[in-house]
PDB file of C-alpha atoms in Angstrom:
ATOM      1  CA  MET W   1       0.000   0.000   0.000  1.00 47.00           C
ATOM      2  CA  PRO W   2       1.211   3.556  -0.657  1.00 55.00           C
ATOM      3  CA  THR W   3       2.776   5.395   2.240  1.00 50.00           C
ATOM      4  CA  THR W   4       1.564   8.797   1.041  1.00 56.00           C
ATOM      5  CA  ALA W   5      -2.131   9.636   0.949  1.00 56.00           C
ATOM      6  CA  PRO W   6      -3.936  11.979  -1.476  1.00 60.00           C
ATOM      7  CA  SER W   7      -3.459  15.611  -0.534  1.00 60.00           C
ATOM      8  CA  PRO W   8      -6.410  17.123   1.367  1.00 56.00           C
ATOM      9  CA  LYS W   9      -5.569  20.415  -0.323  1.00 53.00           C
ATOM     10  CA  LEU W  10      -6.814  18.989  -3.610  1.00 56.00           C
ATOM     11  CA  SER W  11     -10.433  19.271  -2.476  1.00 52.00           C
ATOM     12  CA  ALA W  12     -10.282  22.987  -3.203  1.00 51.00           C
ATOM     13  CA  ALA W  13      -9.049  22.301  -6.717  1.00 50.00           C
ATOM     14  CA  PHE W  14     -11.755  19.696  -7.326  1.00 53.00           C
ATOM     15  CA  GLU W  15     -14.460  22.209  -6.407  1.00 48.00           C
ATOM     16  CA  GLN W  16     -13.660  25.545  -7.982  1.00 44.00           C
ATOM     17  CA  GLY W  17     -16.349  27.935  -6.773  1.00 43.00           C
ATOM     18  CA  GLY W  18     -18.699  25.014  -6.192  1.00 45.00           C
ATOM     19  CA  ALA W  19     -18.206  23.648  -9.713  1.00 51.00           C
ATOM     20  CA  PRO W  20     -17.563  19.898 -10.051  1.00 67.00           C
ATOM     21  CA  LEU W  21     -14.353  18.555 -11.514  1.00 79.00           C
ATOM     22  CA  SER W  22     -16.138  17.790 -14.780  1.00 75.00           C
ATOM     23  CA  ASP W  23     -16.625  21.540 -15.306  1.00 88.00           C
ATOM     24  CA  ALA W  24     -12.907  22.296 -15.072  1.00 93.00           C
ATOM     25  CA  THR W  25     -12.584  22.128 -18.867  1.00 94.00           C
ATOM     26  CA  ALA W  26     -15.736  24.090 -19.712  1.00 93.00           C
ATOM     27  CA  SER W  27     -13.692  27.097 -20.836  1.00 95.00           C
ATOM     28  CA  ASP W  28     -10.160  28.367 -21.009  1.00 95.00           C
ATOM     29  CA  SER W  29     -10.689  30.451 -17.881  1.00 95.00           C
ATOM     30  CA  ALA W  30     -12.236  27.518 -15.979  1.00 95.00           C
ATOM     31  CA  LEU W  31      -9.308  25.267 -16.859  1.00 96.00           C
ATOM     32  CA  ARG W  32      -6.817  27.963 -15.889  1.00 96.00           C
ATOM     33  CA  ARG W  33      -8.553  28.452 -12.518  1.00 94.00           C
ATOM     34  CA  PHE W  34      -8.502  24.724 -11.903  1.00 95.00           C
ATOM     35  CA  LEU W  35      -4.844  24.259 -12.821  1.00 96.00           C
ATOM     36  CA  PHE W  36      -3.658  27.205 -10.773  1.00 96.00           C
ATOM     37  CA  GLY W  37      -5.814  26.001  -7.886  1.00 94.00           C
ATOM     38  CA  LEU W  38      -3.795  22.795  -7.642  1.00 95.00           C
ATOM     39  CA  PRO W  39      -1.429  22.741  -4.649  1.00 94.00           C
ATOM     40  CA  GLY W  40       2.034  24.053  -5.412  1.00 96.00           C
ATOM     41  CA  VAL W  41       4.811  21.479  -5.514  1.00 97.00           C
ATOM     42  CA  ASP W  42       7.365  21.525  -2.702  1.00 97.00           C
ATOM     43  CA  ALA W  43      10.405  20.880  -4.891  1.00 97.00           C
ATOM     44  CA  VAL W  44      12.772  20.237  -1.986  1.00 98.00           C
ATOM     45  CA  GLY W  45      10.343  17.832  -0.344  1.00 97.00           C
ATOM     46  CA  LEU W  46       9.606  16.044  -3.624  1.00 97.00           C
ATOM     47  CA  GLU W  47      13.256  15.494  -4.447  1.00 97.00           C
ATOM     48  CA  ALA W  48      14.070  14.444  -0.883  1.00 97.00           C
ATOM     49  CA  ARG W  49      11.300  11.857  -0.874  1.00 96.00           C
ATOM     50  CA  ALA W  50      12.337  10.503  -4.273  1.00 96.00           C
ATOM     51  CA  ALA W  51      15.942  10.250  -3.073  1.00 96.00           C
ATOM     52  CA  SER W  52      14.887   8.549   0.159  1.00 95.00           C
ATOM     53  CA  LEU W  53      12.808   5.926  -1.635  1.00 93.00           C
ATOM     54  CA  GLY W  54      15.731   5.370  -3.988  1.00 89.00           C
ATOM     55  CA  THR W  55      17.829   4.052  -1.099  1.00 89.00           C
ATOM     56  CA  ARG W  56      15.531   1.078  -0.511  1.00 85.00           C
ATOM     57  CA  SER W  57      17.152  -2.258  -1.314  1.00 80.00           C
ATOM     58  CA  ILE W  58      15.549  -5.597  -2.068  1.00 83.00           C
ATOM     59  CA  LYS W  59      17.159  -9.020  -1.993  1.00 80.00           C
ATOM     60  CA  THR W  60      16.858 -12.610  -3.276  1.00 79.00           C
ATOM     61  CA  THR W  61      13.287 -13.638  -4.147  1.00 86.00           C
ATOM     62  CA  ALA W  62      11.999 -10.064  -4.001  1.00 92.00           C
ATOM     63  CA  LYS W  63      14.724  -8.967  -6.405  1.00 93.00           C
ATOM     64  CA  ALA W  64      13.954 -11.832  -8.770  1.00 94.00           C
ATOM     65  CA  TYR W  65      10.285 -10.838  -8.738  1.00 95.00           C
ATOM     66  CA  ALA W  66      11.188  -7.186  -9.373  1.00 97.00           C
ATOM     67  CA  ILE W  67      13.417  -8.083 -12.327  1.00 97.00           C
ATOM     68  CA  ASP W  68      10.717 -10.185 -13.988  1.00 98.00           C
ATOM     69  CA  LEU W  69       8.123  -7.496 -13.318  1.00 98.00           C
ATOM     70  CA  ALA W  70      10.364  -4.825 -14.820  1.00 98.00           C
ATOM     71  CA  ILE W  71      10.960  -6.940 -17.951  1.00 98.00           C
ATOM     72  CA  SER W  72       7.211  -7.370 -18.383  1.00 98.00           C
ATOM     73  CA  MET W  73       6.752  -3.579 -18.146  1.00 98.00           C
ATOM     74  CA  ILE W  74       9.215  -2.559 -20.857  1.00 98.00           C
ATOM     75  CA  ASP W  75       8.157  -0.829 -24.047  1.00 98.00           C
ATOM     76  CA  LEU W  76      11.177  -2.027 -26.028  1.00 97.00           C
ATOM     77  CA  THR W  77      11.928   0.965 -28.193  1.00 96.00           C
ATOM     78  CA  THR W  78      13.683   1.893 -31.407  1.00 96.00           C
ATOM     79  CA  LEU W  79      13.090   5.449 -32.603  1.00 96.00           C
ATOM     80  CA  GLU W  80      15.975   6.223 -34.912  1.00 95.00           C
ATOM     81  CA  GLY W  81      16.203   7.615 -38.407  1.00 94.00           C
ATOM     82  CA  ALA W  82      18.201   4.532 -39.375  1.00 95.00           C
ATOM     83  CA  ASP W  83      15.475   2.059 -38.323  1.00 96.00           C
ATOM     84  CA  THR W  84      14.869  -0.699 -40.877  1.00 98.00           C
ATOM     85  CA  PRO W  85      12.248  -3.461 -41.153  1.00 98.00           C
ATOM     86  CA  GLY W  86      14.965  -5.964 -40.260  1.00 98.00           C
ATOM     87  CA  LYS W  87      15.852  -4.117 -37.083  1.00 97.00           C
ATOM     88  CA  VAL W  88      12.194  -3.904 -36.062  1.00 98.00           C
ATOM     89  CA  ARG W  89      11.673  -7.633 -36.722  1.00 98.00           C
ATOM     90  CA  ALA W  90      14.754  -8.448 -34.627  1.00 97.00           C
ATOM     91  CA  LEU W  91      13.512  -6.216 -31.816  1.00 97.00           C
ATOM     92  CA  ALA W  92      10.092  -7.882 -31.964  1.00 98.00           C
ATOM     93  CA  ALA W  93      11.701 -11.318 -31.703  1.00 98.00           C
ATOM     94  CA  LYS W  94      13.634 -10.152 -28.662  1.00 97.00           C
ATOM     95  CA  ALA W  95      10.472  -8.726 -27.072  1.00 98.00           C
ATOM     96  CA  VAL W  96       8.676 -12.077 -27.439  1.00 98.00           C
ATOM     97  CA  ASN W  97      11.642 -14.180 -26.321  1.00 97.00           C
ATOM     98  CA  PRO W  98      14.124 -11.943 -24.472  1.00 97.00           C
ATOM     99  CA  ASP W  99      16.410 -14.818 -23.392  1.00 95.00           C
ATOM    100  CA  PRO W 100      16.441 -17.759 -25.839  1.00 93.00           C
ATOM    101  CA  THR W 101      18.303 -19.878 -23.248  1.00 91.00           C
ATOM    102  CA  ASP W 102      15.576 -19.446 -20.631  1.00 93.00           C
ATOM    103  CA  ARG W 103      11.980 -19.691 -21.765  1.00 92.00           C
ATOM    104  CA  THR W 104      10.714 -18.672 -18.315  1.00 96.00           C
ATOM    105  CA  THR W 105      11.818 -15.100 -19.033  1.00 97.00           C
ATOM    106  CA  PRO W 106       8.751 -12.834 -19.353  1.00 98.00           C
ATOM    107  CA  ARG W 107       7.878 -11.090 -22.594  1.00 98.00           C
ATOM    108  CA  THR W 108       8.103  -7.321 -22.711  1.00 98.00           C
ATOM    109  CA  ALA W 109       4.900  -5.282 -22.699  1.00 98.00           C
ATOM    110  CA  ALA W 110       5.297  -3.690 -26.123  1.00 98.00           C
ATOM    111  CA  VAL W 111       7.570  -2.729 -28.976  1.00 98.00           C
ATOM    112  CA  CYS W 112       7.564   1.017 -29.668  1.00 98.00           C
ATOM    113  CA  VAL W 113       8.339   2.282 -33.186  1.00 98.00           C
ATOM    114  CA  TYR W 114       7.630   5.097 -35.619  1.00 97.00           C
ATOM    115  CA  PRO W 115       4.297   4.899 -37.520  1.00 97.00           C
ATOM    116  CA  ASP W 116       5.911   3.718 -40.750  1.00 97.00           C
ATOM    117  CA  MET W 117       7.266   0.680 -38.895  1.00 98.00           C
ATOM    118  CA  ALA W 118       4.018  -0.179 -37.084  1.00 98.00           C
ATOM    119  CA  ALA W 119       2.871  -2.636 -39.782  1.00 98.00           C
ATOM    120  CA  THR W 120       6.204  -4.489 -39.637  1.00 98.00           C
ATOM    121  CA  ALA W 121       6.005  -4.674 -35.848  1.00 98.00           C
ATOM    122  CA  ALA W 122       2.371  -5.827 -35.955  1.00 98.00           C
ATOM    123  CA  ALA W 123       3.153  -8.635 -38.393  1.00 98.00           C
ATOM    124  CA  SER W 124       6.131  -9.746 -36.323  1.00 98.00           C
ATOM    125  CA  LEU W 125       4.224  -9.700 -33.030  1.00 98.00           C
ATOM    126  CA  ALA W 126       0.940 -11.219 -34.219  1.00 98.00           C
ATOM    127  CA  GLY W 127      -0.453 -13.642 -31.646  1.00 97.00           C
ATOM    128  CA  SER W 128       2.384 -13.043 -29.171  1.00 98.00           C
ATOM    129  CA  GLY W 129       0.556 -10.859 -26.663  1.00 97.00           C
ATOM    130  CA  VAL W 130       3.220  -8.145 -27.029  1.00 98.00           C
ATOM    131  CA  LYS W 131       1.618  -4.830 -27.948  1.00 98.00           C
ATOM    132  CA  VAL W 132       2.580  -2.554 -30.812  1.00 98.00           C
ATOM    133  CA  ALA W 133       3.143   0.999 -29.608  1.00 98.00           C
ATOM    134  CA  SER W 134       3.684   3.801 -32.084  1.00 98.00           C
ATOM    135  CA  VAL W 135       4.781   7.347 -31.474  1.00 98.00           C
ATOM    136  CA  ALA W 136       2.729   9.896 -33.386  1.00 97.00           C
ATOM    137  CA  THR W 137       1.660  13.563 -33.611  1.00 97.00           C
ATOM    138  CA  ALA W 138       4.923  14.710 -35.226  1.00 96.00           C
ATOM    139  CA  PHE W 139       7.081  13.062 -32.558  1.00 97.00           C
ATOM    140  CA  PRO W 140       9.308  14.224 -30.903  1.00 96.00           C
ATOM    141  CA  ALA W 141       8.833  17.987 -31.354  1.00 95.00           C
ATOM    142  CA  GLY W 142       5.100  17.985 -32.054  1.00 95.00           C
ATOM    143  CA  ARG W 143       5.529  20.959 -34.365  1.00 94.00           C
ATOM    144  CA  ALA W 144       2.831  20.294 -36.939  1.00 96.00           C
ATOM    145  CA  ALA W 145      -0.732  21.302 -37.721  1.00 97.00           C
ATOM    146  CA  LEU W 146      -3.450  19.332 -35.956  1.00 97.00           C
ATOM    147  CA  ASP W 147      -4.702  17.680 -39.147  1.00 97.00           C
ATOM    148  CA  VAL W 148      -1.180  16.393 -39.820  1.00 97.00           C
ATOM    149  CA  LYS W 149      -0.951  15.033 -36.271  1.00 98.00           C
ATOM    150  CA  LEU W 150      -4.313  13.302 -36.549  1.00 98.00           C
ATOM    151  CA  ALA W 151      -3.339  11.768 -39.894  1.00 98.00           C
ATOM    152  CA  ASP W 152      -0.184  10.459 -38.194  1.00 97.00           C
ATOM    153  CA  VAL W 153      -2.354   8.767 -35.554  1.00 98.00           C
ATOM    154  CA  ARG W 154      -4.779   7.308 -38.115  1.00 98.00           C
ATOM    155  CA  ASP W 155      -1.907   5.841 -40.119  1.00 97.00           C
ATOM    156  CA  ALA W 156      -0.402   4.204 -37.035  1.00 98.00           C
ATOM    157  CA  VAL W 157      -3.707   2.722 -35.895  1.00 98.00           C
ATOM    158  CA  ALA W 158      -4.511   1.476 -39.405  1.00 98.00           C
ATOM    159  CA  ALA W 159      -1.086  -0.190 -39.521  1.00 98.00           C
ATOM    160  CA  GLY W 160      -1.859  -2.176 -36.388  1.00 98.00           C
ATOM    161  CA  ALA W 161      -0.750  -0.024 -33.440  1.00 98.00           C
ATOM    162  CA  ASP W 162      -2.379  -1.075 -30.159  1.00 98.00           C
ATOM    163  CA  GLU W 163      -1.051   2.001 -28.361  1.00 98.00           C
ATOM    164  CA  ILE W 164      -0.318   5.568 -29.437  1.00 98.00           C
ATOM    165  CA  ASP W 165       2.341   7.711 -27.753  1.00 98.00           C
ATOM    166  CA  MET W 166       1.562  11.358 -28.553  1.00 98.00           C
ATOM    167  CA  VAL W 167       3.485  14.512 -27.631  1.00 98.00           C
ATOM    168  CA  ILE W 168       1.778  17.612 -26.320  1.00 98.00           C
ATOM    169  CA  ASP W 169       2.312  21.036 -27.852  1.00 97.00           C
ATOM    170  CA  ARG W 170       4.828  22.368 -25.345  1.00 97.00           C
ATOM    171  CA  GLY W 171       4.789  25.799 -26.982  1.00 97.00           C
ATOM    172  CA  ALA W 172       1.050  26.080 -26.382  1.00 97.00           C
ATOM    173  CA  PHE W 173       1.395  24.847 -22.820  1.00 98.00           C
ATOM    174  CA  LEU W 174       4.263  27.175 -21.908  1.00 98.00           C
ATOM    175  CA  SER W 175       2.423  30.164 -23.371  1.00 97.00           C
ATOM    176  CA  GLY W 176      -0.613  29.398 -21.218  1.00 97.00           C
ATOM    177  CA  ARG W 177      -2.921  28.028 -23.934  1.00 97.00           C
ATOM    178  CA  PHE W 178      -3.998  25.137 -21.742  1.00 98.00           C
ATOM    179  CA  LEU W 179      -7.369  24.567 -23.410  1.00 97.00           C
ATOM    180  CA  LYS W 180      -5.621  24.150 -26.785  1.00 98.00           C
ATOM    181  CA  VAL W 181      -3.454  21.394 -25.291  1.00 98.00           C
ATOM    182  CA  TYR W 182      -6.527  19.763 -23.740  1.00 98.00           C
ATOM    183  CA  GLU W 183      -8.548  19.892 -26.970  1.00 98.00           C
ATOM    184  CA  GLU W 184      -5.673  18.477 -29.008  1.00 98.00           C
ATOM    185  CA  ILE W 185      -5.399  15.489 -26.655  1.00 98.00           C
ATOM    186  CA  LEU W 186      -9.172  14.996 -26.945  1.00 98.00           C
ATOM    187  CA  ALA W 187      -8.927  14.997 -30.738  1.00 98.00           C
ATOM    188  CA  VAL W 188      -6.064  12.485 -30.731  1.00 98.00           C
ATOM    189  CA  LYS W 189      -7.925  10.265 -28.275  1.00 98.00           C
ATOM    190  CA  ALA W 190     -10.914  10.197 -30.628  1.00 98.00           C
ATOM    191  CA  GLU W 191      -8.675   9.024 -33.499  1.00 98.00           C
ATOM    192  CA  CYS W 192      -7.185   6.233 -31.383  1.00 98.00           C
ATOM    193  CA  GLY W 193     -10.332   4.110 -31.418  1.00 97.00           C
ATOM    194  CA  SER W 194      -9.567   1.065 -29.287  1.00 97.00           C
ATOM    195  CA  ALA W 195      -5.843   1.889 -29.082  1.00 98.00           C
ATOM    196  CA  ARG W 196      -4.664   3.153 -25.694  1.00 98.00           C
ATOM    197  CA  LEU W 197      -3.266   6.677 -25.590  1.00 98.00           C
ATOM    198  CA  LYS W 198      -0.047   7.683 -23.826  1.00 98.00           C
ATOM    199  CA  VAL W 199       0.426  11.438 -23.521  1.00 98.00           C
ATOM    200  CA  ILE W 200       4.060  12.608 -23.441  1.00 98.00           C
ATOM    201  CA  PHE W 201       4.800  15.884 -21.645  1.00 98.00           C
ATOM    202  CA  GLU W 202       8.546  16.178 -22.291  1.00 97.00           C
ATOM    203  CA  THR W 203       9.058  17.091 -18.652  1.00 97.00           C
ATOM    204  CA  GLY W 204      12.578  18.356 -19.300  1.00 95.00           C
ATOM    205  CA  GLU W 205      11.090  21.219 -21.319  1.00 97.00           C
ATOM    206  CA  LEU W 206       8.327  22.162 -18.875  1.00 96.00           C
ATOM    207  CA  SER W 207      10.792  23.910 -16.551  1.00 91.00           C
ATOM    208  CA  THR W 208       8.979  23.505 -13.212  1.00 97.00           C
ATOM    209  CA  TYR W 209       7.377  20.784 -11.128  1.00 98.00           C
ATOM    210  CA  ASP W 210       4.190  22.870 -10.964  1.00 98.00           C
ATOM    211  CA  ASN W 211       4.030  22.718 -14.762  1.00 98.00           C
ATOM    212  CA  ILE W 212       4.478  18.935 -14.702  1.00 98.00           C
ATOM    213  CA  ARG W 213       1.587  18.637 -12.235  1.00 98.00           C
ATOM    214  CA  ARG W 214      -0.619  20.872 -14.399  1.00 98.00           C
ATOM    215  CA  ALA W 215       0.279  18.962 -17.567  1.00 98.00           C
ATOM    216  CA  SER W 216      -0.542  15.697 -15.796  1.00 98.00           C
ATOM    217  CA  TRP W 217      -4.017  16.927 -14.937  1.00 98.00           C
ATOM    218  CA  ILE W 218      -4.655  18.239 -18.447  1.00 98.00           C
ATOM    219  CA  GLY W 219      -3.729  14.844 -19.862  1.00 98.00           C
ATOM    220  CA  MET W 220      -5.873  12.923 -17.396  1.00 98.00           C
ATOM    221  CA  LEU W 221      -8.879  15.222 -17.835  1.00 97.00           C
ATOM    222  CA  ALA W 222      -8.594  14.795 -21.626  1.00 97.00           C
ATOM    223  CA  GLY W 223      -8.795  11.003 -21.414  1.00 97.00           C
ATOM    224  CA  ALA W 224      -5.191   9.826 -21.498  1.00 98.00           C
ATOM    225  CA  ASP W 225      -4.774   6.151 -20.666  1.00 98.00           C
ATOM    226  CA  PHE W 226      -1.163   6.838 -19.636  1.00 98.00           C
ATOM    227  CA  ILE W 227       0.834   9.930 -18.821  1.00 98.00           C
ATOM    228  CA  LYS W 228       4.454   9.733 -19.943  1.00 98.00           C
ATOM    229  CA  THR W 229       7.467  11.751 -18.880  1.00 98.00           C
ATOM    230  CA  SER W 230       9.469  12.231 -22.023  1.00 97.00           C
ATOM    231  CA  THR W 231      10.473  11.337 -25.554  1.00 96.00           C
ATOM    232  CA  GLY W 232      14.010  10.292 -24.703  1.00 92.00           C
ATOM    233  CA  LYS W 233      15.227  12.887 -27.197  1.00 93.00           C
ATOM    234  CA  VAL W 234      16.176  15.737 -24.832  1.00 92.00           C
ATOM    235  CA  ALA W 235      18.826  16.192 -22.145  1.00 88.00           C
ATOM    236  CA  THR W 236      16.517  15.629 -19.159  1.00 88.00           C
ATOM    237  CA  ASN W 237      14.139  12.700 -19.403  1.00 93.00           C
ATOM    238  CA  ALA W 238      12.616  10.479 -16.689  1.00 96.00           C
ATOM    239  CA  THR W 239      13.825  11.209 -13.165  1.00 96.00           C
ATOM    240  CA  PRO W 240      12.666   9.742  -9.862  1.00 97.00           C
ATOM    241  CA  ALA W 241      11.305  13.147  -8.825  1.00 97.00           C
ATOM    242  CA  ASN W 242       9.220  13.877 -11.932  1.00 97.00           C
ATOM    243  CA  THR W 243       7.932  10.298 -11.981  1.00 98.00           C
ATOM    244  CA  LEU W 244       7.001  10.505  -8.293  1.00 98.00           C
ATOM    245  CA  LEU W 245       5.056  13.694  -9.024  1.00 98.00           C
ATOM    246  CA  MET W 246       3.151  12.017 -11.857  1.00 98.00           C
ATOM    247  CA  LEU W 247       2.423   8.974  -9.671  1.00 98.00           C
ATOM    248  CA  GLU W 248       0.925  11.322  -7.081  1.00 98.00           C
ATOM    249  CA  ALA W 249      -1.203  12.852  -9.838  1.00 98.00           C
ATOM    250  CA  VAL W 250      -2.671   9.519 -11.023  1.00 98.00           C
ATOM    251  CA  ARG W 251      -3.262   8.446  -7.425  1.00 98.00           C
ATOM    252  CA  ASP W 252      -5.123  11.696  -6.671  1.00 96.00           C
ATOM    253  CA  PHE W 253      -7.056  11.516  -9.943  1.00 96.00           C
ATOM    254  CA  ARG W 254      -8.338   8.043  -9.109  1.00 96.00           C
ATOM    255  CA  ALA W 255      -9.288   9.221  -5.615  1.00 94.00           C
ATOM    256  CA  ALA W 256     -11.311  12.042  -7.171  1.00 92.00           C
ATOM    257  CA  THR W 257     -12.859  10.253 -10.154  1.00 92.00           C
ATOM    258  CA  GLY W 258     -12.512   6.506  -9.703  1.00 94.00           C
ATOM    259  CA  VAL W 259     -10.589   6.347 -13.014  1.00 96.00           C
ATOM    260  CA  GLN W 260      -7.133   4.740 -13.034  1.00 98.00           C
ATOM    261  CA  ILE W 261      -4.448   6.146 -15.339  1.00 98.00           C
ATOM    262  CA  GLY W 262      -1.080   4.588 -16.131  1.00 98.00           C
ATOM    263  CA  VAL W 263       2.393   6.156 -15.886  1.00 98.00           C
ATOM    264  CA  LYS W 264       5.349   5.677 -18.218  1.00 98.00           C
ATOM    265  CA  PRO W 265       8.788   7.075 -17.395  1.00 98.00           C
ATOM    266  CA  ALA W 266      10.962   7.062 -20.516  1.00 97.00           C
ATOM    267  CA  GLY W 267      14.553   7.913 -21.310  1.00 93.00           C
ATOM    268  CA  GLY W 268      17.635   7.417 -19.158  1.00 92.00           C
ATOM    269  CA  ILE W 269      16.516   4.272 -17.281  1.00 96.00           C
ATOM    270  CA  ARG W 270      19.320   1.862 -18.151  1.00 95.00           C
ATOM    271  CA  THR W 271      20.087  -0.415 -15.219  1.00 96.00           C
ATOM    272  CA  THR W 272      18.317  -2.905 -12.995  1.00 96.00           C
ATOM    273  CA  LYS W 273      19.092  -0.677 -10.025  1.00 95.00           C
ATOM    274  CA  ASP W 274      17.330   2.218 -11.793  1.00 95.00           C
ATOM    275  CA  ALA W 275      14.284   0.060 -12.575  1.00 97.00           C
ATOM    276  CA  VAL W 276      13.975  -1.185  -9.000  1.00 96.00           C
ATOM    277  CA  LYS W 277      14.057   2.405  -7.720  1.00 96.00           C
ATOM    278  CA  PHE W 278      11.132   3.266  -9.963  1.00 97.00           C
ATOM    279  CA  LEU W 279       9.166   0.187  -8.881  1.00 97.00           C
ATOM    280  CA  VAL W 280       9.644   1.234  -5.251  1.00 96.00           C
ATOM    281  CA  LEU W 281       8.300   4.685  -6.176  1.00 97.00           C
ATOM    282  CA  VAL W 282       5.225   3.059  -7.701  1.00 98.00           C
ATOM    283  CA  ASN W 283       4.525   0.820  -4.717  1.00 96.00           C
ATOM    284  CA  GLU W 284       5.077   3.487  -2.079  1.00 96.00           C
ATOM    285  CA  THR W 285       3.237   6.308  -3.864  1.00 97.00           C
ATOM    286  CA  ALA W 286       0.407   4.976  -6.017  1.00 97.00           C
ATOM    287  CA  GLY W 287       0.216   1.469  -4.588  1.00 97.00           C
ATOM    288  CA  GLU W 288       0.140  -2.155  -5.675  1.00 96.00           C
ATOM    289  CA  ASP W 289      -2.638  -1.593  -8.207  1.00 97.00           C
ATOM    290  CA  TRP W 290      -0.089   0.128 -10.457  1.00 98.00           C
ATOM    291  CA  LEU W 291       2.470  -2.699 -10.222  1.00 98.00           C
ATOM    292  CA  ASP W 292       1.201  -4.202 -13.451  1.00 98.00           C
ATOM    293  CA  PRO W 293       2.217  -3.698 -17.116  1.00 98.00           C
ATOM    294  CA  HIS W 294      -1.304  -2.454 -17.829  1.00 98.00           C
ATOM    295  CA  TRP W 295      -0.649   0.552 -15.570  1.00 98.00           C
ATOM    296  CA  PHE W 296       3.099   1.107 -15.507  1.00 98.00           C
ATOM    297  CA  ARG W 297       5.692   0.950 -18.285  1.00 98.00           C
ATOM    298  CA  PHE W 298       9.334   1.704 -18.846  1.00 98.00           C
ATOM    299  CA  GLY W 299      10.218   3.354 -22.134  1.00 96.00           C
ATOM    300  CA  ALA W 300      13.653   1.886 -22.776  1.00 90.00           C
ATOM    301  CA  SER W 301      16.026   0.255 -25.218  1.00 86.00           C
ATOM    302  CA  SER W 302      19.114  -0.748 -23.228  1.00 91.00           C
ATOM    303  CA  LEU W 303      17.377  -1.518 -19.891  1.00 96.00           C
ATOM    304  CA  LEU W 304      16.316  -5.001 -20.987  1.00 97.00           C
ATOM    305  CA  ASN W 305      19.911  -6.156 -21.496  1.00 95.00           C
ATOM    306  CA  ASP W 306      20.940  -5.258 -17.957  1.00 96.00           C
ATOM    307  CA  LEU W 307      17.836  -6.911 -16.508  1.00 96.00           C
ATOM    308  CA  LEU W 308      18.647 -10.099 -18.419  1.00 96.00           C
ATOM    309  CA  MET W 309      22.226 -10.143 -17.144  1.00 94.00           C
ATOM    310  CA  GLN W 310      21.088  -9.564 -13.569  1.00 94.00           C
ATOM    311  CA  ARG W 311      18.464 -12.273 -13.972  1.00 94.00           C
ATOM    312  CA  GLN W 312      21.086 -14.773 -15.060  1.00 93.00           C
ATOM    313  CA  LYS W 313      23.320 -13.731 -12.160  1.00 91.00           C
ATOM    314  CA  LEU W 314      20.529 -14.649  -9.727  1.00 90.00           C
ATOM    315  CA  SER W 315      19.987 -18.046 -11.326  1.00 81.00           C
ATOM    316  CA  THR W 316      23.608 -19.072 -11.968  1.00 80.00           C
ATOM    317  CA  GLY W 317      25.603 -17.065  -9.426  1.00 75.00           C
ATOM    318  CA  ARG W 318      27.771 -15.401 -12.063  1.00 72.00           C
ATOM    319  CA  TYR W 319      27.537 -12.541 -14.521  1.00 67.00           C
ATOM    320  CA  SER W 320      27.364 -13.477 -18.164  1.00 68.00           C
ATOM    321  CA  GLY W 321      28.780 -10.206 -19.494  1.00 63.00           C
ATOM    322  CA  PRO W 322      27.498  -7.997 -22.322  1.00 60.00           C
ATOM    323  CA  ASP W 323      28.170 -10.598 -25.041  1.00 57.00           C
ATOM    324  CA  TYR W 324      25.353 -12.675 -23.550  1.00 60.00           C
ATOM    325  CA  VAL W 325      22.685 -10.290 -24.858  1.00 62.00           C
ATOM    326  CA  THR W 326      21.977  -8.897 -28.293  1.00 65.00           C
ATOM    327  CA  VAL W 327      22.927  -5.342 -29.225  1.00 56.00           C
ATOM    328  CA  ASP W 328      19.750  -3.503 -30.213  1.00 58.00           C
TER     329      ASP W 328
END
């Protein structure tokens, strides 16, 4: 169970002037009042708590469980200009069978690719249970007209994407056009159909923790299935502190609405030690309900290799070394 409870200060934000939470997006002014009515973030306290939880250690059977859970939560990702169908097929094979010498190794949650590679990923993963995730909406910058972004989403869904990872318009957000950001997420959500929507904030560009909290609420109010830290394409990506803040947001949103939203930290999570720190954050902040690939993901490419090496170390008592795993 989480050790931090929903903030009582949020009640004021949920009821702006007697208006229910559902009215928060009725107008630009209503949304602005709601967002600026959210409690301010204590940056020192947030970072101290994230650092404190990061010192927790787990051993033996608990560590083995954490490693397998982390593997099952990975969106195994390739988002490079040099991506080829062969590379995507190889990545899909690795997602389905991460360790060919040990068939008890869990599959990853998804393979994440650009829209033009979604069909290749879908064909390679058919019947495996591994999802196809596709970035869209002019990823990573998001600098395109809305009709172009929506066409990007339609193409990805038509090609077989089960999940869409969209980027918000950070320029609109930072200039205070919050309703524009909200309405764009709504429009993308409508194009997703049955595909789940992950909304990427690019937290490294939002400047403040208060902005990350506000972006989280915009995404959740607009119907995001996941809120995601970053694209992995900027200097500052997922951190324990910004992920902790987003976990608090989804916890508080469920307390207010009954609706559960997932969280996906992405970029910079490379080692088993990193992954375990994030799983501790999940358990101690949002709770056990989020310790499931349906509600928590890691956006990563190199993390899987380290998890596999640590997994073999637990089973054999020795490290296999980097030659044991494939280079993605």
